[in-house]
JSON list of C-alpha atoms in Angstrom, two decimals:
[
{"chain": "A", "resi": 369, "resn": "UNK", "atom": "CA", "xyz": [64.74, -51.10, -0.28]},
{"chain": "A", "resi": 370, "resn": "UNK", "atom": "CA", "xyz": [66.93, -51.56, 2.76]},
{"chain": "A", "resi": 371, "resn": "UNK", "atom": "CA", "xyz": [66.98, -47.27, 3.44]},
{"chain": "A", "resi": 372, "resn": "UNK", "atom": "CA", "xyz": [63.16, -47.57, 3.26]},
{"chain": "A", "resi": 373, "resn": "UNK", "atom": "CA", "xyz": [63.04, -50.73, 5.95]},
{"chain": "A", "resi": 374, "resn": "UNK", "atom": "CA", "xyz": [65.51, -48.95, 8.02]},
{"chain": "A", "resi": 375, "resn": "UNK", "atom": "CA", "xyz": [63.44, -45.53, 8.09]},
{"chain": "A", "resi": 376, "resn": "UNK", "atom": "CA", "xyz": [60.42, -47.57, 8.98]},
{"chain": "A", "resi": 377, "resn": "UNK", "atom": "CA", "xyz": [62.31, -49.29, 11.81]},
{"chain": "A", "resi": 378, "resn": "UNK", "atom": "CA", "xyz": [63.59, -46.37, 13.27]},
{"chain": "A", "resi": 379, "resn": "UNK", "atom": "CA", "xyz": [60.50, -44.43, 13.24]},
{"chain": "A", "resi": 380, "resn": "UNK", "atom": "CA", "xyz": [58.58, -47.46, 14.99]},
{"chain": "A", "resi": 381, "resn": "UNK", "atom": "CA", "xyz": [61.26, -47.17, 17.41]},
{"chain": "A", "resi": 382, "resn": "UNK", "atom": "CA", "xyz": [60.39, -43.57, 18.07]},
{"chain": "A", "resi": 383, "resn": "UNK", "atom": "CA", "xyz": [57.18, -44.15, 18.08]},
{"chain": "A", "resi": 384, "resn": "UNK", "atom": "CA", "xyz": [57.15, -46.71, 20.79]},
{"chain": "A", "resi": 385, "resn": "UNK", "atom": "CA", "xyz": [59.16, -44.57, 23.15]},
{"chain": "A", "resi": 386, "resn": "UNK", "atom": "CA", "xyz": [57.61, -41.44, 22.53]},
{"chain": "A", "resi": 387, "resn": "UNK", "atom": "CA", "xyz": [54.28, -43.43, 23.73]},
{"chain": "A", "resi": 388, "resn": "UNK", "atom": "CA", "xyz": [56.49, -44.41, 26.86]},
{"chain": "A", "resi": 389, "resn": "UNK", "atom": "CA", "xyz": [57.35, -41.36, 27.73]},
{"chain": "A", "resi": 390, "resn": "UNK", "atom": "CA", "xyz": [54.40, -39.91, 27.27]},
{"chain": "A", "resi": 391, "resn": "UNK", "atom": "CA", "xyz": [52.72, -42.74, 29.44]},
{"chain": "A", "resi": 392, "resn": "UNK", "atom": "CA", "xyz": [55.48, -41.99, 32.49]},
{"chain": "A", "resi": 393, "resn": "UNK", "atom": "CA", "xyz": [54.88, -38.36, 32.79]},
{"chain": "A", "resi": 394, "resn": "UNK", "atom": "CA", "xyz": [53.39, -37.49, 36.47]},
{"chain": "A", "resi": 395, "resn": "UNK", "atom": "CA", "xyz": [49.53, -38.49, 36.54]},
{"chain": "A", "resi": 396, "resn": "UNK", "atom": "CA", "xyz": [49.26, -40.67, 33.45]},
{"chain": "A", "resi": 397, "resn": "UNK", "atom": "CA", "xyz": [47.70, -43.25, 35.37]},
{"chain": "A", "resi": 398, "resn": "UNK", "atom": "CA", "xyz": [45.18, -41.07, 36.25]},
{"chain": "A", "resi": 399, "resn": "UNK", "atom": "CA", "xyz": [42.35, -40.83, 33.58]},
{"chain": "A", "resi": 400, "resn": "UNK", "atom": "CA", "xyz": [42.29, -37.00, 32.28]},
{"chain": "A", "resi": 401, "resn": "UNK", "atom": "CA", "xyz": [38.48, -35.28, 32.00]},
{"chain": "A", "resi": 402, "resn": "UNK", "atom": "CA", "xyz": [37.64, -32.32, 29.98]},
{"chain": "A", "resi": 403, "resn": "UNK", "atom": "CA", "xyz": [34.84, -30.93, 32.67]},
{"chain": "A", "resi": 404, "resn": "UNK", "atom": "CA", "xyz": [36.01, -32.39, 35.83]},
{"chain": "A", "resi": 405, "resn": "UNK", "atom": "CA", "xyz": [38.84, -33.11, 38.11]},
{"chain": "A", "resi": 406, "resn": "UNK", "atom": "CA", "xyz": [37.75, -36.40, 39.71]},
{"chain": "A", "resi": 407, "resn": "UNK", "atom": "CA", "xyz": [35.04, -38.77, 39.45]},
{"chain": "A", "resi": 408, "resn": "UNK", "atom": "CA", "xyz": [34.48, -41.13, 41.79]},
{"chain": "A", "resi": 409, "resn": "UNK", "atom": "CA", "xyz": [31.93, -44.10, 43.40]},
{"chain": "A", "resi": 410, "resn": "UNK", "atom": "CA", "xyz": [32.71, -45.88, 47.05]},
{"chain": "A", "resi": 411, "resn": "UNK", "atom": "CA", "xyz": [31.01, -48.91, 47.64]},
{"chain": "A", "resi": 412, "resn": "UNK", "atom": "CA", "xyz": [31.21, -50.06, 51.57]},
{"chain": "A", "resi": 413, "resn": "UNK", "atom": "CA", "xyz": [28.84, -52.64, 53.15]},
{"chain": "A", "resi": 414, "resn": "UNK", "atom": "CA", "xyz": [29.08, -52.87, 57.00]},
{"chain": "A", "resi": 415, "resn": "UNK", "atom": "CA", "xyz": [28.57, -56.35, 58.57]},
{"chain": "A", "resi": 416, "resn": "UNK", "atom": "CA", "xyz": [25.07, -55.85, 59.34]},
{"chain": "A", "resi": 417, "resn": "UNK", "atom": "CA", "xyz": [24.29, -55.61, 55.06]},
{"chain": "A", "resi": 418, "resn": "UNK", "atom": "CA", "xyz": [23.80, -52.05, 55.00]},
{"chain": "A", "resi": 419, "resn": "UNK", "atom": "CA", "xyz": [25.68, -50.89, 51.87]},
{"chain": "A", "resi": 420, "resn": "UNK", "atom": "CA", "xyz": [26.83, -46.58, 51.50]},
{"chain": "A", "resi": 421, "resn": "UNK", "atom": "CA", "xyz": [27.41, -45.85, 47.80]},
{"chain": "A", "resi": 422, "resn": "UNK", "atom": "CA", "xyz": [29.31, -42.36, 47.76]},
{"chain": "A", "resi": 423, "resn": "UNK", "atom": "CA", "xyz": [29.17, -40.35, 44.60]},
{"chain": "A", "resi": 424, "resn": "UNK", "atom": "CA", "xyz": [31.82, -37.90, 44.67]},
{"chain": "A", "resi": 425, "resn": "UNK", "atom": "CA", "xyz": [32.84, -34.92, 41.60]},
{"chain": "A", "resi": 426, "resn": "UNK", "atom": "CA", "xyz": [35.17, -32.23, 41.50]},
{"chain": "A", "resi": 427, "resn": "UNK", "atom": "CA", "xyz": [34.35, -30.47, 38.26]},
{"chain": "A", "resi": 428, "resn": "UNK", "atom": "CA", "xyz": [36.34, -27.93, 36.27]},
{"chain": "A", "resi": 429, "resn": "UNK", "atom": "CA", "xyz": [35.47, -24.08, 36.22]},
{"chain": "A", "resi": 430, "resn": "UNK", "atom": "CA", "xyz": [33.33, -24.96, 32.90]},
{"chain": "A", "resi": 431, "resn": "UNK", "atom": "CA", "xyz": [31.11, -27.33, 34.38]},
{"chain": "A", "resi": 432, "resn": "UNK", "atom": "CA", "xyz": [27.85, -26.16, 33.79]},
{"chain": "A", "resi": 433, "resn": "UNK", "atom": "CA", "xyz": [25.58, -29.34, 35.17]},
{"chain": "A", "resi": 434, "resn": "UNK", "atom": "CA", "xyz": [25.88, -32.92, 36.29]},
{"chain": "A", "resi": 435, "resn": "UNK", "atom": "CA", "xyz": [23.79, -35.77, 36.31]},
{"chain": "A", "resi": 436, "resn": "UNK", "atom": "CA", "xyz": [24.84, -39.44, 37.86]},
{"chain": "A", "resi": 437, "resn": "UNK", "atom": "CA", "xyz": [23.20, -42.18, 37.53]},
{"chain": "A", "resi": 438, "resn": "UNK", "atom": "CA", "xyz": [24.13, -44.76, 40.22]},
{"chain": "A", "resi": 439, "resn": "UNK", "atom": "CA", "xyz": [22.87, -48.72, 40.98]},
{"chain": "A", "resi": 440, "resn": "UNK", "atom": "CA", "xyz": [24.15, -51.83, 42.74]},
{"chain": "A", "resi": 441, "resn": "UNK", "atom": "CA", "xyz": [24.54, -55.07, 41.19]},
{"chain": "A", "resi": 442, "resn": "UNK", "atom": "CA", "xyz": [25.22, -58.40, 43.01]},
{"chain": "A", "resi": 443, "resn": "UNK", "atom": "CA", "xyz": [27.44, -61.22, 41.18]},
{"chain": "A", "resi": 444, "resn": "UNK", "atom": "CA", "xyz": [25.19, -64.39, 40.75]},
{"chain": "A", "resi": 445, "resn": "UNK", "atom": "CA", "xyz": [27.42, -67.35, 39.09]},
{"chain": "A", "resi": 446, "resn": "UNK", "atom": "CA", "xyz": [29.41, -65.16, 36.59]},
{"chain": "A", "resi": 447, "resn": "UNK", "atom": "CA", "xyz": [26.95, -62.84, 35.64]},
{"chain": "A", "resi": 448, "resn": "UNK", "atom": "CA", "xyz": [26.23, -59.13, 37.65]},
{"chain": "A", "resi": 449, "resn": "UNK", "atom": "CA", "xyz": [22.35, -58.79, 38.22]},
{"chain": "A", "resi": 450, "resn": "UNK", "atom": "CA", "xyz": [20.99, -55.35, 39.23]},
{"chain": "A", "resi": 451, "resn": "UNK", "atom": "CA", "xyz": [20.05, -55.26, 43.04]},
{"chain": "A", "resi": 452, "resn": "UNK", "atom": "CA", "xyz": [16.37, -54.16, 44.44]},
{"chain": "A", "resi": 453, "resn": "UNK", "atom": "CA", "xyz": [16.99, -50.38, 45.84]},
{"chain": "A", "resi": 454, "resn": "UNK", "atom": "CA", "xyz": [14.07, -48.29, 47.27]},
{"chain": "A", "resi": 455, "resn": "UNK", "atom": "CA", "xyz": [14.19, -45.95, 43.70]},
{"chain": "A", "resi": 456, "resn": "UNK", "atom": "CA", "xyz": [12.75, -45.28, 40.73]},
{"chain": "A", "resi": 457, "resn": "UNK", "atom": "CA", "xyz": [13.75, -48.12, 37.93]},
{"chain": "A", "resi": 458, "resn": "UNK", "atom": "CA", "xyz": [16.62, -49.92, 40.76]},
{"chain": "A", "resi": 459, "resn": "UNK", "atom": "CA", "xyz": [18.85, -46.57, 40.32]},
{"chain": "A", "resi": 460, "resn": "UNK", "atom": "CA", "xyz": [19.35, -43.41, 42.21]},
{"chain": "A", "resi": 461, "resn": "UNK", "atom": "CA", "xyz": [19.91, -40.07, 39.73]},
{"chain": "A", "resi": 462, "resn": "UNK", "atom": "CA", "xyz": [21.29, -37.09, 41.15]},
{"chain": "A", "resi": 463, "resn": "UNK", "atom": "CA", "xyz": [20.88, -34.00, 39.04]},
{"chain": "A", "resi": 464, "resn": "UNK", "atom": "CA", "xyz": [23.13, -30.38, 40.03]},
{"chain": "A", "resi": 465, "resn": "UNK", "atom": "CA", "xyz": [24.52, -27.23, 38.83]},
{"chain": "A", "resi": 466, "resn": "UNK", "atom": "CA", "xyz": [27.04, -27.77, 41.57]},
{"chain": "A", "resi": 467, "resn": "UNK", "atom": "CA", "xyz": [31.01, -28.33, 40.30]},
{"chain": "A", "resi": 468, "resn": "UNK", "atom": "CA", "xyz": [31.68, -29.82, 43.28]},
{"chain": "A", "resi": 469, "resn": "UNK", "atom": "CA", "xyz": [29.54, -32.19, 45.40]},
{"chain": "A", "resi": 470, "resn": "UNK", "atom": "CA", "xyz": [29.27, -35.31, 47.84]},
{"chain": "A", "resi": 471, "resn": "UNK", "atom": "CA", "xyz": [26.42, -37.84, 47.64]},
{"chain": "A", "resi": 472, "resn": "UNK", "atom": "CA", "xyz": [25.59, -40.52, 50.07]},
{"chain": "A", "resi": 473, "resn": "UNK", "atom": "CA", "xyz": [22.96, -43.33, 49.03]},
{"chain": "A", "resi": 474, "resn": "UNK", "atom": "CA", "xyz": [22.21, -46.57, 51.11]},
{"chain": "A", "resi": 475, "resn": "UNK", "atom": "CA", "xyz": [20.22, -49.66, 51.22]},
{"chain": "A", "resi": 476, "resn": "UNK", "atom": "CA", "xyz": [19.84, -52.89, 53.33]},
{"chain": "A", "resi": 477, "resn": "UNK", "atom": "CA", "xyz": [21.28, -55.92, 51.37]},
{"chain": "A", "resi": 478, "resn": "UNK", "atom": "CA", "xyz": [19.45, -58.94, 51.97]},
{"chain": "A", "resi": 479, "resn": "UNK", "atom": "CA", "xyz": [22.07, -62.19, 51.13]},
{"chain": "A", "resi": 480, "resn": "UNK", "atom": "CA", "xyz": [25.71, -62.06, 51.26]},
{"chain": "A", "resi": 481, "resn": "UNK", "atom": "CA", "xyz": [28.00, -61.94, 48.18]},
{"chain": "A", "resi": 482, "resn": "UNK", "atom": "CA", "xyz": [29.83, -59.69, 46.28]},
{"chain": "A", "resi": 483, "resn": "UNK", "atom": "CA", "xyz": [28.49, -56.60, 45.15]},
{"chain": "A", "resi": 484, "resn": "UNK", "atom": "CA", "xyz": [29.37, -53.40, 42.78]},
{"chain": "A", "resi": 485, "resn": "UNK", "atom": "CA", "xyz": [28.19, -50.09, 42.71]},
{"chain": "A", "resi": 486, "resn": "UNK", "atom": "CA", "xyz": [28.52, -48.50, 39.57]},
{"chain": "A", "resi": 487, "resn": "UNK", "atom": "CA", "xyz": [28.06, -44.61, 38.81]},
{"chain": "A", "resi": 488, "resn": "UNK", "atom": "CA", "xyz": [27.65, -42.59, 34.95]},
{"chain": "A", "resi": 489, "resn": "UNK", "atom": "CA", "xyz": [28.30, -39.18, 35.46]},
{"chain": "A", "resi": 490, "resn": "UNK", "atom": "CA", "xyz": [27.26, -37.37, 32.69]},
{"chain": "A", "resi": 491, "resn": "UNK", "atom": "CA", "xyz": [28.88, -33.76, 32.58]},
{"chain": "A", "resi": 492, "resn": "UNK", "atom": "CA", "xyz": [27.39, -30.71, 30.83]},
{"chain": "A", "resi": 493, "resn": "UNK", "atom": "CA", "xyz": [30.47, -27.71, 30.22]},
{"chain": "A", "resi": 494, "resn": "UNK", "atom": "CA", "xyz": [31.57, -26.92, 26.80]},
{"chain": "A", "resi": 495, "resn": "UNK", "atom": "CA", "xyz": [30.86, -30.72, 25.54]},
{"chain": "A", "resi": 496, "resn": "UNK", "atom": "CA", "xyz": [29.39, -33.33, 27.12]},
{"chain": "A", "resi": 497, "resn": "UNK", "atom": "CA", "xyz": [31.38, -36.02, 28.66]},
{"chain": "A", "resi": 498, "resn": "UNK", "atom": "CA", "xyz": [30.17, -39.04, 30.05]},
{"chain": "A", "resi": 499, "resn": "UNK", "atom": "CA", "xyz": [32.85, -41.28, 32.98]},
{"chain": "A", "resi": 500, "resn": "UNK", "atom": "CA", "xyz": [31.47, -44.76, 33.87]},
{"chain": "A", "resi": 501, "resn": "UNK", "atom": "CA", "xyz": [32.77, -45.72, 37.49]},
{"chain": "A", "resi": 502, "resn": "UNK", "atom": "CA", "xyz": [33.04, -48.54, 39.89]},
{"chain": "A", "resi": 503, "resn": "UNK", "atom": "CA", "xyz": [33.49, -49.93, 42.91]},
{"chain": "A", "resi": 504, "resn": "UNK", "atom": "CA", "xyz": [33.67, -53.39, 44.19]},
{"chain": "A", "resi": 505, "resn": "UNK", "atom": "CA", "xyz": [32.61, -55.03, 48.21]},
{"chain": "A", "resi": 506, "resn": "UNK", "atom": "CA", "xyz": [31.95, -58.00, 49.40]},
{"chain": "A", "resi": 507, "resn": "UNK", "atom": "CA", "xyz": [29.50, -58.81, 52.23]}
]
């Protein structure tokens, strides 16, 4: 019974820091995508209230098609509402057989606070992947 308490112990101990060193390896903080290099969503909001929302994708060589769906959301109390853009349903979709692209969206905010943008990329290569991001500003 001991041997068989002792085995287990040593192979949670190898467990744990085989997920450590897996976990330290260069770029394990950074999330890993099957069709794409980067994803990303800027939020900025300029003192006047105008807020950019920058979409931003660097896909893989298998990358067939993107779609993002982007909106802002304002934080009322402790719950995020979806903000008023000039678009179709509060969000702006961007649809394109490009692997790589830029996209620049804006809008005039109309009370102070703090704000999100969030983007869904969904990404068409050999499987479909979707990557949820966000961004945070205060105006």
């Amino acid at each position: 019974m001991k041997k068989i308490l002792s085995c287990i112990l040593v192979l949670a101990t190898i467990f744990a820091l085989a997920q450590s060193a897996f976990a330290a390896q260069p770029g394990g903080n950074s999330p890993q995508y099957i069709n794409a290099k980067q994803a990303m969503v800027s939020l900025t909001i300029s003192s006047s209230g105008k807020a950019t929302v920058s979409i931003t994708l660097t896909g893989n060589s298998g990358l067939k098609s993107t779609s993002v769906t982007t909106y802002l959301e304002k934080k009322v109390g402790s719950i995020w509402t979806r903000v008023d853009i000039p678009a179709a349903n509060n969000e702006w979709v961007y649809s394109t057989t490009n692997r790589s692209f830029s996209k620049p969206y804006s809008t005039n905010l109309s009370s102070t606070g703090q704000y999100r943008a969030v983007a869904t990329f969904t990404l068409t290569g050999s499987t479909v992947e979707y990557i949820t991001k966000t961004s945070y500003a205060t105006y």
